[in-house]
N, CA, C and O atoms as a Tinker XYZ file with bonds, in Angstrom:
   312  protein
     1  N   -251.010000   44.421000 -104.913000    73     2
     2  CA  -250.278000   43.126000 -105.477000    64     1     3
     3  C   -249.233000   43.796000 -105.627000    63     2     4     5
     4  O   -249.203000   44.980000 -105.962000    81     3
     5  N   -248.084000   42.941000 -105.338000    73     3     6
     6  CA  -246.998000   43.232000 -105.863000    64     5     7
     7  C   -246.562000   42.007000 -106.681000    63     6     8     9
     8  O   -246.328000   40.876000 -106.255000    81     7
     9  N   -246.471000   42.677000 -108.538000    73     7    10
    10  CA  -246.244000   41.483000 -109.453000    64     9    11
    11  C   -245.034000   40.658000 -109.129000    63    10    12    13
    12  O   -243.974000   41.229000 -108.870000    81    11
    13  N   -245.123000   39.373000 -109.129000    73    11    14
    14  CA  -244.505000   38.022000 -109.192000    64    13    15
    15  C   -243.959000   37.270000 -110.242000    63    14    16    17
    16  O   -244.254000   37.893000 -111.263000    81    15
    17  N   -243.440000   36.453000 -110.488000    73    15    18
    18  CA  -243.078000   35.738000 -111.628000    64    17    19
    19  C   -244.321000   34.826000 -111.925000    63    18    20    21
    20  O   -244.515000   34.215000 -112.976000    81    19
    21  N   -245.086000   34.841000 -110.872000    73    19    22
    22  CA  -246.668000   33.834000 -111.438000    64    21    23
    23  C   -247.794000   35.024000 -111.755000    63    22    24    25
    24  O   -248.858000   34.764000 -112.316000    81    23
    25  N   -247.495000   36.093000 -111.408000    73    23    26
    26  CA  -248.826000   37.154000 -111.873000    64    25    27
    27  C   -248.431000   37.947000 -113.176000    63    26    28    29
    28  O   -247.258000   37.872000 -113.543000    81    27
    29  N   -249.165000   38.567000 -113.772000    73    27    30
    30  CA  -248.922000   39.608000 -114.844000    64    29    31
    31  C   -248.905000   40.702000 -114.082000    63    30    32    33
    32  O   -249.087000   40.699000 -112.865000    81    31
    33  N   -248.630000   41.926000 -114.948000    73    31    34
    34  CA  -248.924000   43.599000 -114.049000    64    33    35
    35  C   -250.461000   43.777000 -113.549000    63    34    36    37
    36  O   -250.754000   44.518000 -112.610000    81    35
    37  N   -251.386000   43.030000 -114.264000    73    35    38
    38  CA  -252.639000   43.497000 -113.859000    64    37    39
    39  C   -253.579000   42.275000 -112.987000    63    38    40    41
    40  O   -254.794000   42.125000 -112.859000    81    39
    41  N   -252.679000   41.690000 -112.596000    73    39    42
    42  CA  -252.655000   40.880000 -111.369000    64    41    43
    43  C   -253.360000   39.844000 -111.400000    63    42    44    45
    44  O   -253.901000   39.321000 -110.426000    81    43
    45  N   -253.415000   39.352000 -112.916000    73    43    46
    46  CA  -254.227000   38.020000 -113.311000    64    45    47
    47  C   -252.935000   37.297000 -113.073000    63    46    48    49
    48  O   -251.776000   37.704000 -112.989000    81    47
    49  N   -253.676000   35.658000 -112.959000    73    47    50
    50  CA  -252.418000   34.710000 -112.804000    64    49    51
    51  C   -251.794000   34.548000 -114.289000    63    50    52    53
    52  O   -252.452000   34.503000 -115.329000    81    51
    53  N   -250.408000   34.472000 -114.172000    73    51    54
    54  CA  -249.822000   34.036000 -115.605000    64    53    55
    55  C   -250.277000   32.547000 -116.106000    63    54    56    57
    56  O   -250.311000   31.490000 -115.477000    81    55
    57  N   -250.619000   32.847000 -117.476000    73    55    58
    58  CA  -251.189000   31.521000 -117.991000    64    57    59
    59  C   -249.710000   30.792000 -118.675000    63    58    60    61
    60  O   -249.616000   29.565000 -118.625000    81    59
    61  N   -248.761000   31.481000 -119.204000    73    59    62
    62  CA  -247.965000   30.556000 -119.993000    64    61    63
    63  C   -246.162000   30.696000 -119.067000    63    62    64    65
    64  O   -245.723000   31.768000 -118.650000    81    63
    65  N   -245.557000   29.592000 -118.969000    73    63    66
    66  CA  -244.468000   30.096000 -118.227000    64    65    67
    67  C   -243.045000   29.260000 -119.285000    63    66    68    69
    68  O   -243.171000   28.172000 -119.847000    81    67
    69  N   -242.268000   29.799000 -119.300000    73    67    70
    70  CA  -241.012000   29.201000 -119.985000    64    69    71
    71  C   -240.272000   28.116000 -119.223000    63    70    72    73
    72  O   -240.727000   27.755000 -118.138000    81    71
    73  N   -239.341000   27.657000 -119.631000    73    71    74
    74  CA  -238.879000   26.530000 -118.903000    64    73    75
    75  C   -238.357000   26.977000 -117.698000    63    74    76    77
    76  O   -238.687000   26.332000 -116.704000    81    75
    77  N   -237.550000   28.019000 -117.536000    73    75    78
    78  CA  -237.201000   28.542000 -115.943000    64    77    79
    79  C   -238.298000   28.828000 -115.265000    63    78    80    81
    80  O   -238.614000   28.125000 -114.305000    81    79
    81  N   -238.911000   29.703000 -115.578000    73    79    82
    82  CA  -240.281000   29.636000 -114.630000    64    81    83
    83  C   -240.962000   28.418000 -114.234000    63    82    84    85
    84  O   -241.341000   28.263000 -113.074000    81    83
    85  N   -241.134000   27.562000 -115.120000    73    83    86
    86  CA  -241.585000   26.278000 -114.598000    64    85    87
    87  C   -241.031000   25.398000 -113.927000    63    86    88    89
    88  O   -241.742000   24.524000 -113.433000    81    87
    89  N   -239.745000   25.381000 -113.739000    73    87    90
    90  CA  -238.736000   24.907000 -113.028000    64    89    91
    91  C   -238.828000   25.283000 -111.702000    63    90    92    93
    92  O   -238.927000   24.546000 -110.721000    81    91
    93  N   -238.777000   26.843000 -111.765000    73    91    94
    94  CA  -239.154000   27.410000 -110.287000    64    93    95
    95  C   -240.455000   27.344000 -109.739000    63    94    96    97
    96  O   -240.596000   27.543000 -108.533000    81    95
    97  N   -241.427000   27.092000 -110.462000    73    95    98
    98  CA  -242.814000   26.971000 -110.183000    64    97    99
    99  C   -242.744000   25.784000 -109.676000    63    98   100   101
   100  O   -243.205000   25.859000 -108.537000    81    99
   101  N   -242.380000   24.618000 -109.934000    73    99   102
   102  CA  -242.495000   23.055000 -109.748000    64   101   103
   103  C   -241.469000   22.591000 -108.721000    63   102   104   105
   104  O   -241.670000   21.554000 -108.088000    81   103
   105  N   -240.148000   23.483000 -108.500000    73   103   106
   106  CA  -239.291000   23.284000 -107.883000    64   105   107
   107  C   -238.651000   22.058000 -108.131000    63   106   108   109
   108  O   -238.515000   21.098000 -107.373000    81   107
   109  N   -238.122000   22.277000 -109.766000    73   107   110
   110  CA  -237.819000   20.865000 -110.519000    64   109   111
   111  C   -236.520000   21.529000 -111.111000    63   110   112   113
   112  O   -236.634000   22.721000 -111.395000    81   111
   113  N   -235.191000   20.878000 -111.359000    73   111   114
   114  CA  -234.108000   21.352000 -112.163000    64   113   115
   115  C   -234.522000   21.648000 -113.381000    63   114   116   117
   116  O   -235.277000   20.798000 -113.853000    81   115
   117  N   -234.273000   22.630000 -114.111000    73   115   118
   118  CA  -234.002000   22.775000 -115.301000    64   117   119
   119  C   -233.729000   21.723000 -116.711000    63   118   120   121
   120  O   -234.191000   21.594000 -117.845000    81   119
   121  N   -232.793000   21.156000 -115.937000    73   119   122
   122  CA  -232.383000   20.023000 -116.795000    64   121   123
   123  C   -233.148000   19.053000 -117.402000    63   122   124   125
   124  O   -233.118000   18.804000 -118.607000    81   123
   125  N   -234.168000   18.231000 -116.177000    73   123   126
   126  CA  -235.142000   17.704000 -116.195000    64   125   127
   127  C   -236.052000   17.736000 -117.290000    63   126   128   129
   128  O   -236.312000   16.809000 -118.057000    81   127
   129  N   -236.740000   19.473000 -117.286000    73   127   130
   130  CA  -237.605000   19.815000 -118.337000    64   129   131
   131  C   -237.066000   19.796000 -119.728000    63   130   132   133
   132  O   -237.756000   19.400000 -120.668000    81   131
   133  N   -235.507000   20.333000 -119.910000    73   131   134
   134  CA  -235.183000   20.367000 -121.102000    64   133   135
   135  C   -235.127000   18.938000 -121.936000    63   134   136   137
   136  O   -235.516000   18.718000 -123.083000    81   135
   137  N   -234.505000   18.023000 -120.965000    73   135   138
   138  CA  -234.771000   16.666000 -121.239000    64   137   139
   139  C   -235.686000   16.332000 -121.928000    63   138   140   141
   140  O   -235.555000   15.928000 -123.083000    81   139
   141  N   -236.940000   16.471000 -121.219000    73   139   142
   142  CA  -238.213000   16.126000 -121.920000    64   141   143
   143  C   -238.502000   16.652000 -123.108000    63   142   144   145
   144  O   -238.959000   15.928000 -123.992000    81   143
   145  N   -238.297000   17.892000 -123.299000    73   143   146
   146  CA  -238.771000   18.864000 -124.489000    64   145   147
   147  C   -238.128000   18.620000 -125.923000    63   146   148   149
   148  O   -238.706000   18.902000 -126.973000    81   147
   149  N   -236.600000   17.946000 -125.815000    73   147   150
   150  CA  -235.982000   18.495000 -126.762000    64   149   151
   151  C   -236.149000   17.376000 -127.844000    63   150   152   153
   152  O   -236.452000   16.257000 -127.431000    81   151
   153  N   -236.002000   17.541000 -129.014000    73   151   154
   154  CA  -236.141000   16.670000 -129.847000    64   153   155
   155  C   -236.221000   15.241000 -129.997000    63   154   156   157
   156  O   -237.159000   14.507000 -130.307000    81   155
   157  N   -234.927000   15.002000 -129.680000    73   155   158
   158  CA  -234.289000   13.490000 -129.369000    64   157   159
   159  C   -234.868000   12.781000 -127.902000    63   158   160   161
   160  O   -234.279000   11.791000 -127.467000    81   159
   161  N   -236.034000   13.335000 -127.183000    73   159   162
   162  CA  -236.191000   12.914000 -125.585000    64   161   163
   163  C   -236.365000   11.443000 -125.707000    63   162   164   165
   164  O   -236.792000   10.932000 -126.742000    81   163
   165  N   -236.064000   10.828000 -124.752000    73   163   166
   166  CA  -235.774000    9.405000 -124.486000    64   165   167
   167  C   -237.373000    9.357000 -123.861000    63   166   168   169
   168  O   -237.646000   10.315000 -123.138000    81   167
   169  N   -238.138000    8.639000 -124.006000    73   167   170
   170  CA  -239.081000    7.830000 -123.449000    64   169   171
   171  C   -238.926000    7.876000 -122.037000    63   170   172   173
   172  O   -239.940000    8.426000 -121.606000    81   171
   173  N   -238.379000    7.659000 -121.361000    73   171   174
   174  CA  -237.905000    7.728000 -120.004000    64   173   175
   175  C   -237.907000    9.423000 -119.434000    63   174   176   177
   176  O   -238.554000    9.908000 -118.506000    81   175
   177  N   -237.134000    9.945000 -120.177000    73   175   178
   178  CA  -237.111000   11.695000 -119.945000    64   177   179
   179  C   -238.662000   11.959000 -119.673000    63   178   180   181
   180  O   -239.078000   12.296000 -118.565000    81   179
   181  N   -239.664000   11.731000 -121.046000    73   179   182
   182  CA  -240.802000   12.269000 -121.391000    64   181   183
   183  C   -241.612000   11.501000 -120.436000    63   182   184   185
   184  O   -242.614000   12.181000 -120.218000    81   183
   185  N   -241.660000   10.342000 -119.721000    73   183   186
   186  CA  -242.274000    9.770000 -118.650000    64   185   187
   187  C   -241.944000   10.442000 -117.243000    63   186   188   189
   188  O   -242.583000   10.275000 -116.204000    81   187
   189  N   -240.863000   11.203000 -117.415000    73   187   190
   190  CA  -240.405000   11.556000 -115.903000    64   189   191
   191  C   -241.102000   13.237000 -115.955000    63   190   192   193
   192  O   -240.970000   13.914000 -114.936000    81   191
   193  N   -241.671000   13.715000 -116.905000    73   191   194
   194  CA  -241.931000   14.886000 -117.172000    64   193   195
   195  C   -242.694000   14.887000 -118.547000    63   194   196   197
   196  O   -242.414000   15.326000 -119.662000    81   195
   197  N   -243.626000   14.307000 -118.087000    73   195   198
   198  CA  -245.162000   14.472000 -119.477000    64   197   199
   199  C   -245.895000   15.386000 -119.708000    63   198   200   201
   200  O   -246.966000   15.289000 -120.307000    81   199
   201  N   -245.277000   16.673000 -119.137000    73   199   202
   202  CA  -246.341000   18.229000 -119.670000    64   201   203
   203  C   -246.208000   18.417000 -121.290000    63   202   204   205
   204  O   -245.204000   18.162000 -121.954000    81   203
   205  N   -247.254000   18.841000 -121.691000    73   203   206
   206  CA  -246.965000   19.108000 -123.121000    64   205   207
   207  C   -246.312000   20.573000 -123.115000    63   206   208   209
   208  O   -246.476000   21.499000 -122.321000    81   207
   209  N   -245.617000   20.485000 -124.124000    73   207   210
   210  CA  -244.813000   22.047000 -124.132000    64   209   211
   211  C   -245.390000   22.582000 -125.581000    63   210   212   213
   212  O   -245.756000   21.806000 -126.464000    81   211
   213  N   -245.417000   23.865000 -125.688000    73   211   214
   214  CA  -245.892000   24.686000 -127.167000    64   213   215
   215  C   -244.372000   25.528000 -127.118000    63   214   216   217
   216  O   -243.705000   25.886000 -126.148000    81   215
   217  N   -244.143000   25.674000 -128.545000    73   215   218
   218  CA  -242.898000   26.082000 -129.111000    64   217   219
   219  C   -243.325000   27.448000 -129.532000    63   218   220   221
   220  O   -244.226000   27.670000 -130.341000    81   219
   221  N   -242.653000   28.285000 -128.959000    73   219   222
   222  CA  -242.891000   29.756000 -129.275000    64   221   223
   223  C   -241.593000   30.319000 -129.949000    63   222   224   225
   224  O   -240.770000   30.570000 -129.068000    81   223
   225  N   -241.089000   30.625000 -131.294000    73   223   226
   226  CA  -239.835000   30.847000 -131.651000    64   225   227
   227  C   -238.892000   29.828000 -131.151000    63   226   228   229
   228  O   -238.999000   28.679000 -131.579000    81   227
   229  N   -237.751000   30.202000 -130.078000    73   227   230
   230  CA  -236.699000   29.897000 -129.335000    64   229   231
   231  C   -237.275000   29.262000 -127.956000    63   230   232   233
   232  O   -236.560000   28.543000 -127.258000    81   231
   233  N   -238.643000   29.580000 -127.601000    73   231   234
   234  CA  -239.107000   29.429000 -126.166000    64   233   235
   235  C   -240.002000   28.036000 -126.469000    63   234   236   237
   236  O   -240.616000   27.568000 -127.428000    81   235
   237  N   -239.683000   27.623000 -124.964000    73   235   238
   238  CA  -240.631000   26.107000 -125.210000    64   237   239
   239  C   -241.415000   26.831000 -123.934000    63   238   240   241
   240  O   -240.723000   27.289000 -123.025000    81   239
   241  N   -242.914000   26.936000 -123.871000    73   239   242
   242  CA  -243.975000   27.503000 -122.765000    64   241   243
   243  C   -244.595000   26.351000 -122.280000    63   242   244   245
   244  O   -244.738000   25.386000 -123.030000    81   243
   245  N   -244.934000   26.329000 -121.264000    73   243   246
   246  CA  -246.131000   25.450000 -120.768000    64   245   247
   247  C   -247.312000   26.175000 -119.911000    63   246   248   249
   248  O   -247.151000   27.181000 -119.221000    81   247
   249  N   -248.335000   25.578000 -120.062000    73   247   250
   250  CA  -249.618000   26.200000 -119.828000    64   249   251
   251  C   -249.738000   25.725000 -118.097000    63   250   252   253
   252  O   -249.503000   24.622000 -117.604000    81   251
   253  N   -250.118000   26.793000 -117.532000    73   251   254
   254  CA  -249.957000   26.792000 -115.856000    64   253   255
   255  C   -250.974000   25.487000 -115.452000    63   254   256   257
   256  O   -250.561000   24.728000 -114.575000    81   255
   257  N   -252.422000   25.188000 -116.136000    73   255   258
   258  CA  -253.197000   24.047000 -115.723000    64   257   259
   259  C   -252.435000   23.021000 -115.882000    63   258   260   261
   260  O   -252.628000   22.150000 -115.035000    81   259
   261  N   -251.408000   22.730000 -116.875000    73   259   262
   262  CA  -250.708000   21.814000 -117.212000    64   261   263
   263  C   -249.883000   21.252000 -116.457000    63   262   264   265
   264  O   -249.694000   20.050000 -116.275000    81   263
   265  N   -249.105000   22.644000 -115.759000    73   263   266
   266  CA  -247.905000   22.453000 -114.438000    64   265   267
   267  C   -248.665000   21.719000 -113.068000    63   266   268   269
   268  O   -248.126000   20.930000 -112.292000    81   267
   269  N   -250.130000   22.243000 -113.017000    73   267   270
   270  CA  -250.705000   22.013000 -111.636000    64   269   271
   271  C   -251.175000   20.585000 -111.750000    63   270   272   273
   272  O   -251.368000   19.853000 -110.779000    81   271
   273  N   -251.371000   20.191000 -113.216000    73   271   274
   274  CA  -252.072000   18.708000 -113.075000    64   273   275
   275  C   -250.823000   18.125000 -113.079000    63   274   276   277
   276  O   -251.004000   17.080000 -112.454000    81   275
   277  N   -249.765000   18.166000 -113.380000    73   275   278
   278  CA  -248.418000   17.451000 -113.173000    64   277   279
   279  C   -248.260000   17.073000 -111.776000    63   278   280   281
   280  O   -248.183000   15.977000 -111.221000    81   279
   281  N   -248.223000   18.642000 -111.229000    73   279   282
   282  CA  -247.852000   18.474000 -109.528000    64   281   283
   283  C   -249.075000   17.884000 -109.123000    63   282   284   285
   284  O   -248.885000   17.078000 -108.212000    81   283
   285  N   -250.148000   17.980000 -109.432000    73   283   286
   286  CA  -250.998000   16.861000 -108.575000    64   285   287
   287  C   -250.905000   15.650000 -108.918000    63   286   288   289
   288  O   -251.561000   14.858000 -108.241000    81   287
   289  N   -250.294000   15.244000 -109.764000    73   287   290
   290  CA  -250.368000   13.711000 -110.304000    64   289   291
   291  C   -249.189000   13.196000 -109.440000    63   290   292   293
   292  O   -249.188000   11.969000 -109.346000    81   291
   293  N   -248.082000   13.894000 -108.718000    73   291   294
   294  CA  -247.226000   13.213000 -108.258000    64   293   295
   295  C   -247.635000   12.596000 -106.873000    63   294   296   297
   296  O   -248.122000   13.421000 -106.100000    81   295
   297  N   -247.544000   11.414000 -106.444000    73   295   298
   298  CA  -248.067000   10.981000 -105.150000    64   297   299
   299  C   -247.060000   11.183000 -104.149000    63   298   300   301
   300  O   -245.836000   11.283000 -104.228000    81   299
   301  N   -247.933000   11.222000 -103.109000    73   299   302
   302  CA  -247.315000   11.612000 -101.525000    64   301   303
   303  C   -246.380000   10.274000 -101.157000    63   302   304   305
   304  O   -246.759000    9.145000 -101.472000    81   303
   305  N   -245.583000   10.428000 -100.716000    73   303   306
   306  CA  -244.904000    9.419000 -100.007000    64   305   307
   307  C   -245.394000    8.771000  -98.660000    63   306   308   309
   308  O   -245.843000    9.409000  -97.707000    81   307
   309  N   -245.271000    7.687000  -98.711000    73   307   310
   310  CA  -245.961000    7.407000  -97.386000    64   309   311
   311  C   -245.163000    6.751000  -96.123000    63   310   312
   312  O   -245.753000    6.537000  -95.064000    81   311
């Protein structure tokens, strides 16, 4: 298996994603994610991207399971 952004070198799925990786994984602009996690985020921004984030140093990290749950919650358009 060739390592990709979503897999680690041992072939296991990646657990934590940076903002850029989460944006790529979900197909969203990074701006939307940063708007939701910044300190003075508006309620509207948090509602558009309600995924909990972890702060590690200067990095915002997101759990894969939370990203998948968010993607599953997006309704299909009729």
